[in-house]
Coordinates of C-alpha atoms in Angstrom, one line a residue:
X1 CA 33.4 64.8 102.8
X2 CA 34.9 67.8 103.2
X3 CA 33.4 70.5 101.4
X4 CA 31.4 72.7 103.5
X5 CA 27.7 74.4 102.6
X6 CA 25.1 76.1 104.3
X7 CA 21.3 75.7 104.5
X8 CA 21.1 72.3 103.1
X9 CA 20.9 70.2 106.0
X10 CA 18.1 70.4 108.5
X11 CA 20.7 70.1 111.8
X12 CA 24.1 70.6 112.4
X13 CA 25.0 73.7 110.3
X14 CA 27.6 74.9 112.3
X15 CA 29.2 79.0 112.6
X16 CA 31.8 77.8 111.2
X17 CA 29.9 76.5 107.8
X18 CA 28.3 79.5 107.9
X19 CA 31.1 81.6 108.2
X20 CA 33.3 80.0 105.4
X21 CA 30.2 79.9 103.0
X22 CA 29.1 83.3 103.2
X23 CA 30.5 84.3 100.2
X24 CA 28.6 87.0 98.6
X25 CA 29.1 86.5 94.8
X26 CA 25.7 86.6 93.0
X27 CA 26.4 87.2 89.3
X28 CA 23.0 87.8 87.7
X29 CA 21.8 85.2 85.4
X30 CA 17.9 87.1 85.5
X31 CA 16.0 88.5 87.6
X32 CA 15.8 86.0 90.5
X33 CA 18.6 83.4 89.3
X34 CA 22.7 83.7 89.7
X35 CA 25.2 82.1 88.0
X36 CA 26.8 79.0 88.9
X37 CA 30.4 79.4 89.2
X38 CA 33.5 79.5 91.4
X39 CA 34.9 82.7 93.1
X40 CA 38.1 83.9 91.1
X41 CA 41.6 84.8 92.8
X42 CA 45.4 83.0 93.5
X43 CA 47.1 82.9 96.7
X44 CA 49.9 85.2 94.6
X45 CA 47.5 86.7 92.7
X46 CA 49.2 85.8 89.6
X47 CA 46.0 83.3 88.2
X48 CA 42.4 84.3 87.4
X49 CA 40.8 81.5 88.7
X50 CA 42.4 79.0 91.3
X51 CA 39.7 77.5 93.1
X52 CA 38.8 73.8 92.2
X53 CA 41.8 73.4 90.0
X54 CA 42.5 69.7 89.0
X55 CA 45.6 67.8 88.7
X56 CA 47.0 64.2 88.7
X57 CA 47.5 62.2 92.4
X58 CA 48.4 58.6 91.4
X59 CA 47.3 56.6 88.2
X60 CA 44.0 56.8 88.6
X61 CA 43.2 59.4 91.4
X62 CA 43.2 63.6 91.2
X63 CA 43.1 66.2 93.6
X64 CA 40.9 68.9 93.7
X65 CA 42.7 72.1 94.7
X66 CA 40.2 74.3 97.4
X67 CA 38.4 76.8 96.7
X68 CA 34.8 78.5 96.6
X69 CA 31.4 78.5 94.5
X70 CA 27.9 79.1 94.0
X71 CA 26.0 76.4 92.7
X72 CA 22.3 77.7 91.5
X73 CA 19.0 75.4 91.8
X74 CA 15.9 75.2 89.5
X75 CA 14.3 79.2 89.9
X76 CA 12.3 78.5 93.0
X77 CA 15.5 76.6 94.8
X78 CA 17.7 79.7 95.3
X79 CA 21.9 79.2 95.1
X80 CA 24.0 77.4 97.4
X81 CA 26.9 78.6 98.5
X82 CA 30.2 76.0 98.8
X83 CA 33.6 76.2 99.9
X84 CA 36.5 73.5 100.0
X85 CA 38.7 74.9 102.8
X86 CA 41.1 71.9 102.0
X87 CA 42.4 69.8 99.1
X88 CA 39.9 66.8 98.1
X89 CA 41.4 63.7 96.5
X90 CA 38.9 62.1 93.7
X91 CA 39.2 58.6 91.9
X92 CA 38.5 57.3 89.1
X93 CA 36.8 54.0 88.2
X94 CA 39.1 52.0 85.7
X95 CA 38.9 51.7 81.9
X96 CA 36.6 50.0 79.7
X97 CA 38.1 47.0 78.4
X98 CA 37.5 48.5 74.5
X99 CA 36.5 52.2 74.0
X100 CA 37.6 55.0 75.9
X101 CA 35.1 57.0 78.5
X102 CA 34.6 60.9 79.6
X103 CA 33.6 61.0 82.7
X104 CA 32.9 64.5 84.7
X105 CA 33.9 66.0 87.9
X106 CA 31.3 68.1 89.5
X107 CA 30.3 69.9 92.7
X108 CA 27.2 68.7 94.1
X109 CA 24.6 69.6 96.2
X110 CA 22.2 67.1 97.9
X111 CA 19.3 68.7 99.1
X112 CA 16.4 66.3 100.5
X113 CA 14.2 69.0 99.8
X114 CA 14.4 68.1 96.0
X115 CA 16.3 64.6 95.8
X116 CA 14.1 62.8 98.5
X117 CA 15.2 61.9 102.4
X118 CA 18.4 60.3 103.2
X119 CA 21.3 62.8 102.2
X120 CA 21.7 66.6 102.5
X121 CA 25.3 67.7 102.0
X122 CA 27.6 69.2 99.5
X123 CA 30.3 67.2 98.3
X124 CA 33.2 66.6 95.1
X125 CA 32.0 64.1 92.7
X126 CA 33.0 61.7 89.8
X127 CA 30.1 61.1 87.4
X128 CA 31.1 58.0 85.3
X129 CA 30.2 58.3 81.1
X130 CA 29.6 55.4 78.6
X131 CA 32.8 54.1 77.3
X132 CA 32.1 54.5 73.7
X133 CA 33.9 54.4 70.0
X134 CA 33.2 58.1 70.0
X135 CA 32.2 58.9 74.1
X136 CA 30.9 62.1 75.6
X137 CA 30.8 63.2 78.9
X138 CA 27.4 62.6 81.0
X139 CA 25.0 65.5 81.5
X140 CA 25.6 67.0 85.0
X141 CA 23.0 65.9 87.5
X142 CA 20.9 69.0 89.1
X143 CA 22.3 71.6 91.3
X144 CA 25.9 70.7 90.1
X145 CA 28.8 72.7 88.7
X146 CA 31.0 71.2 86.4
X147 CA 34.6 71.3 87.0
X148 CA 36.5 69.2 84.1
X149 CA 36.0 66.5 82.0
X150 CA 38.8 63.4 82.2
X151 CA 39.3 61.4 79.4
X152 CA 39.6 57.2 81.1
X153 CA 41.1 55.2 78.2
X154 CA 40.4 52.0 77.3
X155 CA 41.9 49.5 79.7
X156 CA 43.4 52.3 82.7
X157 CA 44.0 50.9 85.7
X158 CA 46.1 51.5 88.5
X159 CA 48.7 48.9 87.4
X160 CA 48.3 49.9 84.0
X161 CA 49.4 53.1 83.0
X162 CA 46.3 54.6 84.6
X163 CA 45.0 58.0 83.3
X164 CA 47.0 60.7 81.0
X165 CA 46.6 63.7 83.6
X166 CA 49.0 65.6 80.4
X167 CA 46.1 65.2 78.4
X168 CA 42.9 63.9 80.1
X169 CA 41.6 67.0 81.2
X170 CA 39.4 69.5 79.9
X171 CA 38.7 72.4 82.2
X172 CA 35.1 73.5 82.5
X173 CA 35.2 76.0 85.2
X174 CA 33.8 79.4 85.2
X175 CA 33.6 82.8 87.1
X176 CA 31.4 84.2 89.4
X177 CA 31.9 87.9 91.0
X178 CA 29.5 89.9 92.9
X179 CA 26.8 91.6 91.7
X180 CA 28.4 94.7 89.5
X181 CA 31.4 93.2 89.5
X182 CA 33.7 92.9 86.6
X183 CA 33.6 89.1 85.5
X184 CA 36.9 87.6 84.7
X185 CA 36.1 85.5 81.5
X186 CA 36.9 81.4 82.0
X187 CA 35.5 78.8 80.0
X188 CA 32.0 79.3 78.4
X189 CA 31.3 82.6 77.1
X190 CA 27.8 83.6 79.1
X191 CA 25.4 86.0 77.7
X192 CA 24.9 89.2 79.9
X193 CA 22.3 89.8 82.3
X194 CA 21.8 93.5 81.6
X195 CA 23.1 96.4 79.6
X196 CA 25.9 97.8 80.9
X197 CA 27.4 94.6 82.5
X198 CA 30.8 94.3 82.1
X199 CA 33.4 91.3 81.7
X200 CA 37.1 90.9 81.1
X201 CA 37.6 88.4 78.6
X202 CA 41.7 88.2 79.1
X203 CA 42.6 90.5 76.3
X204 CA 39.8 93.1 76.5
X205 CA 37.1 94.9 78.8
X206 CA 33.9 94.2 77.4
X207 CA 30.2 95.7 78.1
X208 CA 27.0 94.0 77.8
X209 CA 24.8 95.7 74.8
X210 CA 21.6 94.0 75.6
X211 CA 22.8 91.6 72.5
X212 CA 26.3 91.2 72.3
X213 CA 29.3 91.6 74.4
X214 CA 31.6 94.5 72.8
X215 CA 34.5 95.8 73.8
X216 CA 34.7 98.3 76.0
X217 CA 35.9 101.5 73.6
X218 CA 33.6 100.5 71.2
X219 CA 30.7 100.3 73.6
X220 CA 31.9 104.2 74.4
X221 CA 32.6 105.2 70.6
X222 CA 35.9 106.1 72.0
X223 CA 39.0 105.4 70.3
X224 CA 40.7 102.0 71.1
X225 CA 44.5 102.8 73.0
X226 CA 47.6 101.5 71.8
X227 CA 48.0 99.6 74.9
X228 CA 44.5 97.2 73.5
X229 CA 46.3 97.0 70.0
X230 CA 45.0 93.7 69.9
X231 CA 41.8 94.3 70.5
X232 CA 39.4 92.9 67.9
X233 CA 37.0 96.0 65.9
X234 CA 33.2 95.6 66.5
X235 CA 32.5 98.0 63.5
X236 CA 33.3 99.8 60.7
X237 CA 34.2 103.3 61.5
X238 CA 36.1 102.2 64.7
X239 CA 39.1 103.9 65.7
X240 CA 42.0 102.9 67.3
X241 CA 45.7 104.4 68.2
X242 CA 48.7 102.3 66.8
X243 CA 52.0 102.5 68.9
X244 CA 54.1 104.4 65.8
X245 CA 51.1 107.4 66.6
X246 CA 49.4 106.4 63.6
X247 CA 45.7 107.0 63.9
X248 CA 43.9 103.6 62.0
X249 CA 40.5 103.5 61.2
X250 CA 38.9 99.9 60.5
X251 CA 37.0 99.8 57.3
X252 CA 35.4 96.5 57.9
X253 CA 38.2 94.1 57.2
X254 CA 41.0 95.4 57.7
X255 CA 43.2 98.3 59.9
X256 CA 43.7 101.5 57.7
X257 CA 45.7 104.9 58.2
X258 CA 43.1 107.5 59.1
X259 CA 44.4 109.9 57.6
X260 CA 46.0 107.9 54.8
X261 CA 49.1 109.8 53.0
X262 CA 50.3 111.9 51.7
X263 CA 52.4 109.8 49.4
X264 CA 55.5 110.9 48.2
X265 CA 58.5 109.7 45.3
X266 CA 61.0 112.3 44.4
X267 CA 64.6 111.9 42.2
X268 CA 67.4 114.0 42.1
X269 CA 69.3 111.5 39.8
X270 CA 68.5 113.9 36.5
X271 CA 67.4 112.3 33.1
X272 CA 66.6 112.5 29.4
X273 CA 64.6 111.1 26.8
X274 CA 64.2 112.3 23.1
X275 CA 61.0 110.7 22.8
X276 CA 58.6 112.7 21.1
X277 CA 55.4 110.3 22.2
X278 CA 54.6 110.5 25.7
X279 CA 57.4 107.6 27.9
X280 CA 57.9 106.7 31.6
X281 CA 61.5 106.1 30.8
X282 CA 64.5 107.9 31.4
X283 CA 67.9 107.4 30.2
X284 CA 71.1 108.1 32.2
X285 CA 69.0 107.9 35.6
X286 CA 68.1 104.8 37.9
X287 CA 65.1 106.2 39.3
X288 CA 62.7 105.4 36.4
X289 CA 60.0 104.8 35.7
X290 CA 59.1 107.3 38.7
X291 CA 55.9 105.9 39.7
X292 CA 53.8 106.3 43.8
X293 CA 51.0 104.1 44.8
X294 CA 48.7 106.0 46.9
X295 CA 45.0 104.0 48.4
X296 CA 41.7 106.3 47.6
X297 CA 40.2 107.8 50.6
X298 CA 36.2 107.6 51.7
X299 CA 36.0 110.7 49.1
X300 CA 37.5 109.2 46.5
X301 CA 39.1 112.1 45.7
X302 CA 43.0 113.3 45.5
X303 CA 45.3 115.9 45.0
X304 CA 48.6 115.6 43.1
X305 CA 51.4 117.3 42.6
X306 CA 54.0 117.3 40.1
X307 CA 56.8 118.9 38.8
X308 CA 60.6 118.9 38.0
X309 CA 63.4 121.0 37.1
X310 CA 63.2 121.1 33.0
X311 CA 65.4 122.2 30.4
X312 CA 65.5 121.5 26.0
X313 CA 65.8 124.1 23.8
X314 CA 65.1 127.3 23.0
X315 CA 62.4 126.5 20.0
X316 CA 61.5 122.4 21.3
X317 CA 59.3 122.0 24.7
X318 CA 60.0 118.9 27.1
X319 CA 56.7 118.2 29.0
X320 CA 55.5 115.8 32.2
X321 CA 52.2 114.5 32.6
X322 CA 50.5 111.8 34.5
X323 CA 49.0 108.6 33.8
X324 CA 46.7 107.0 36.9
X325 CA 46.2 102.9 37.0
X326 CA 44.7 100.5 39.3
X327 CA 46.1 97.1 38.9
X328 CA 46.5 96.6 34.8
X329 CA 43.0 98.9 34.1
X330 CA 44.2 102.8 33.0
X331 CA 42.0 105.6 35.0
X332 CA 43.6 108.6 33.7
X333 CA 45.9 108.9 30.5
X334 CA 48.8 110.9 30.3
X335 CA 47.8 114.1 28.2
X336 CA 49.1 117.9 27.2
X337 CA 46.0 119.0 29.3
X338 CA 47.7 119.1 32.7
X339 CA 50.9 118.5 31.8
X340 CA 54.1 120.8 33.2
X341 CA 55.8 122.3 30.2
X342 CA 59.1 124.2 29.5
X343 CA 60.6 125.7 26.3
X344 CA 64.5 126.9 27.1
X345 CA 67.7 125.6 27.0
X346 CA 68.2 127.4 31.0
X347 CA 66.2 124.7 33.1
X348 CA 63.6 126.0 35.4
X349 CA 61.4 124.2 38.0
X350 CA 58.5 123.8 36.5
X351 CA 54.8 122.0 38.8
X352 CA 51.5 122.1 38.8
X353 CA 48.6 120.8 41.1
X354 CA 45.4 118.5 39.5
X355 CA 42.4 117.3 41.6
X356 CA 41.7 113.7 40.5
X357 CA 38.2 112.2 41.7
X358 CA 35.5 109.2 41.3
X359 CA 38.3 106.8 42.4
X360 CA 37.2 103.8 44.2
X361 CA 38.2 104.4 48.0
X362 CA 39.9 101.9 49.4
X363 CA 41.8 100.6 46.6
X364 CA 45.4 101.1 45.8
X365 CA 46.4 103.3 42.5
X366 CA 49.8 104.4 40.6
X367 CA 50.5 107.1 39.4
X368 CA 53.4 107.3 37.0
X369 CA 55.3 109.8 35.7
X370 CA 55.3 110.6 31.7
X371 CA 58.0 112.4 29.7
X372 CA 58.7 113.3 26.1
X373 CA 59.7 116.6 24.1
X374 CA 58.3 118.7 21.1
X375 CA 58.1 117.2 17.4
X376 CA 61.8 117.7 16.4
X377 CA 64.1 115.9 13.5
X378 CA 67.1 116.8 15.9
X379 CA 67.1 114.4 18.9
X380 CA 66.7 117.4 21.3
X381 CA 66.7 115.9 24.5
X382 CA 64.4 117.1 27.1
X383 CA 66.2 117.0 30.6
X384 CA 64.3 116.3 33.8
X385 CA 65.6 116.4 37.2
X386 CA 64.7 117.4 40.8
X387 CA 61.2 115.3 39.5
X388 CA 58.5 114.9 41.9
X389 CA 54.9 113.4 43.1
X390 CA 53.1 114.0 45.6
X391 CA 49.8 112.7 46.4
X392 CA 47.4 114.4 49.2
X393 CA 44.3 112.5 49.7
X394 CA 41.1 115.0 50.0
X395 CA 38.6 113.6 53.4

């Protein structure tokens, strides 16, 4: 056998076991334990995690690629150290004649010292499963690592089709680094030794909390760069920078603006209506009704402003005023009160400024512009153009 390890046999340890095993990756597990894993790294540097990669030889045969590992005994055994300086070939028994079987690939450690006289070396193994109607891979034997699962079907053989290597395999491998090192994240998510470990879980730095792994930022209370914009938020009341500039703040289930708004809808199409009851319609303008959603900020609080350049007669007053909804319910009704209001044939710009509050933040409101002019018998027509809303939430 081929793969090399060190203080398991009781002669022969040669330097150059001991060289190639000394490998110095001891990721805690607790106080006196590691983890079992294999060392990370490519020959082009291009893959996290090389070392005892799997793939098909022959129908029924694999080779396992070389590589380096820890495997940790029970808590008085201490960890072994392993290394395959050279591909390993491993076969596989054939199928069951009915059901399908999982059978697992593991690195192995025989130590007399625990598994009684008559073998002490480190070697590439095939642990056969149960063919079954529904089968699951056997429990790895002691001081093992597990390095994939392979699916036999029913009835492989070498003259028979053999072994799917597309689709039989199920990587179990994971990462080991030394101790303070970041972990690169394969397989089986591990809870952390300590607070203020940290892992790389492929998309995101993470640190250790003493509960949960959290991203890194979040860890910090920082704000999360654009460059992690797919990092997932831990909390509500994280930040994170969007690439537009936008500053987004999550609010527990979803990404919002920050600093929402301000919202804006403007015309300078010019209208009329004669209507002496309070309308959101405009003849002789395609920009009616003139209406801007707007969400409520945390204070549930806004402030509008309104206006537009009004003209009617001399004796009859056009006016504007507001009404507020969210979804079909009315919040605020249109009402002289705070309405802009002009009495003259010569048009003036006419605005004001209202402070709405007791909104319910988060959710999205309209506001929509209403129009009408004085009690007349005349049709006066009060005119509005250069028309305006502007919304400013208040933080």
């Amino acid at each position: 056998m081929n793969l090399r390890s060190s203080w398991v046999t009781e002669t022969g340890q040669t330097r150059e076991d001991t060289r190639l095993t000394q490998i110095g990756a001891t990721t805690a597990a607790n106080p006196v334990q590691v983890r079992s894993g294999i060392l990370p790294g490519s020959y082009n540097g291009q893959h996290r995690l090389s070392g005892f990669w799997m793939t098909g030889a022959s129908a029924m045969s694999a080779t396992v690629s070389d590589g380096r590992a820890v495997i940790q005994g029970d808590i008085s055994q201490g960890a072994y150290p392993v290394t395959l300086p050279a591909a390993e070939t491993v076969t596989f028994g054939p199928g069951d004649a009915q059901y399908n079987r999982v059978d697992l690939v593991v690195l192995k450690v025989y130590d007399p010292l625990y598994d009684g006289p008559g073998r002490n070396e480190a070697v590439v193994e095939v642990i056969v499963g149960r063919a079954d109607a529904a089968p699951k891979a056997p429990a790895a034997p002691p001081r093992s690592l597990p390095l994939y699962e392979v699916t036999v079907p029913a009835g492989a053989s070498a003259g028979n089709g053999g072994i799917n290597w597309n689709t039989a395999l199920k990587d179990l491998r994971t990462a080991v680094v030394s101790l303070g090192g970041i972990l690169p994240v394969e397989g089986q998510v591990v809870p952390g030794a300590y607070p203020g470990q940290f892992q790389d879980s492929g998309g995101a730095l993470q640190r250790w909390d003493g509960g949960a792994w959290v991203p890194y930022p979040s860890a910090l209370g920082g704000i999360i760069p654009n460059s992690a914009g797919t990092l997932t938020a831990t909390y509500t009341g994280q930040y994170r920078d969007t690439a537009g500039g936008v500053l987004q703040r999550w609010n527990g289930s979803a990404w919002k603006p920050a600093v929402p708004g301000p919202y804006f809808w403007g015309s300078n199409d010019a209208g009329w209506t004669t209507s002496t009851t309070y309308t959101p319609t405009l003849s002789e303008t395609v920009d009616t009704p003139l209406k801007v959603n707007f969400v409520v900020p945390a204070s549930g609080a806004v402030l509008v402003n309104y206006g537009a350049r009004i003209s009617s007669a001399s004796t009859t007053a056009a006016w504007m005023a507001l009404r507020i909804t969210q979804g079909t319910t009315t919040y605020y009704t249109e009402n002289d009160e705070i309405a802009v209001v002009h009495t003259s044939a010569t048009a003036s710009s006419i605005a004001s400024v209202t402070r709405f509050y007791g909104m319910t933040p988060g959710l999205t409101y309209t506001i929509t512009g209403m129009f009408k002019v004085g009690a007349n018998t005349t049709q006066i027509k009060g005119n509005f153009d250069s028309t305006f809303i502007m919304v400013t939430p208040q933080n």
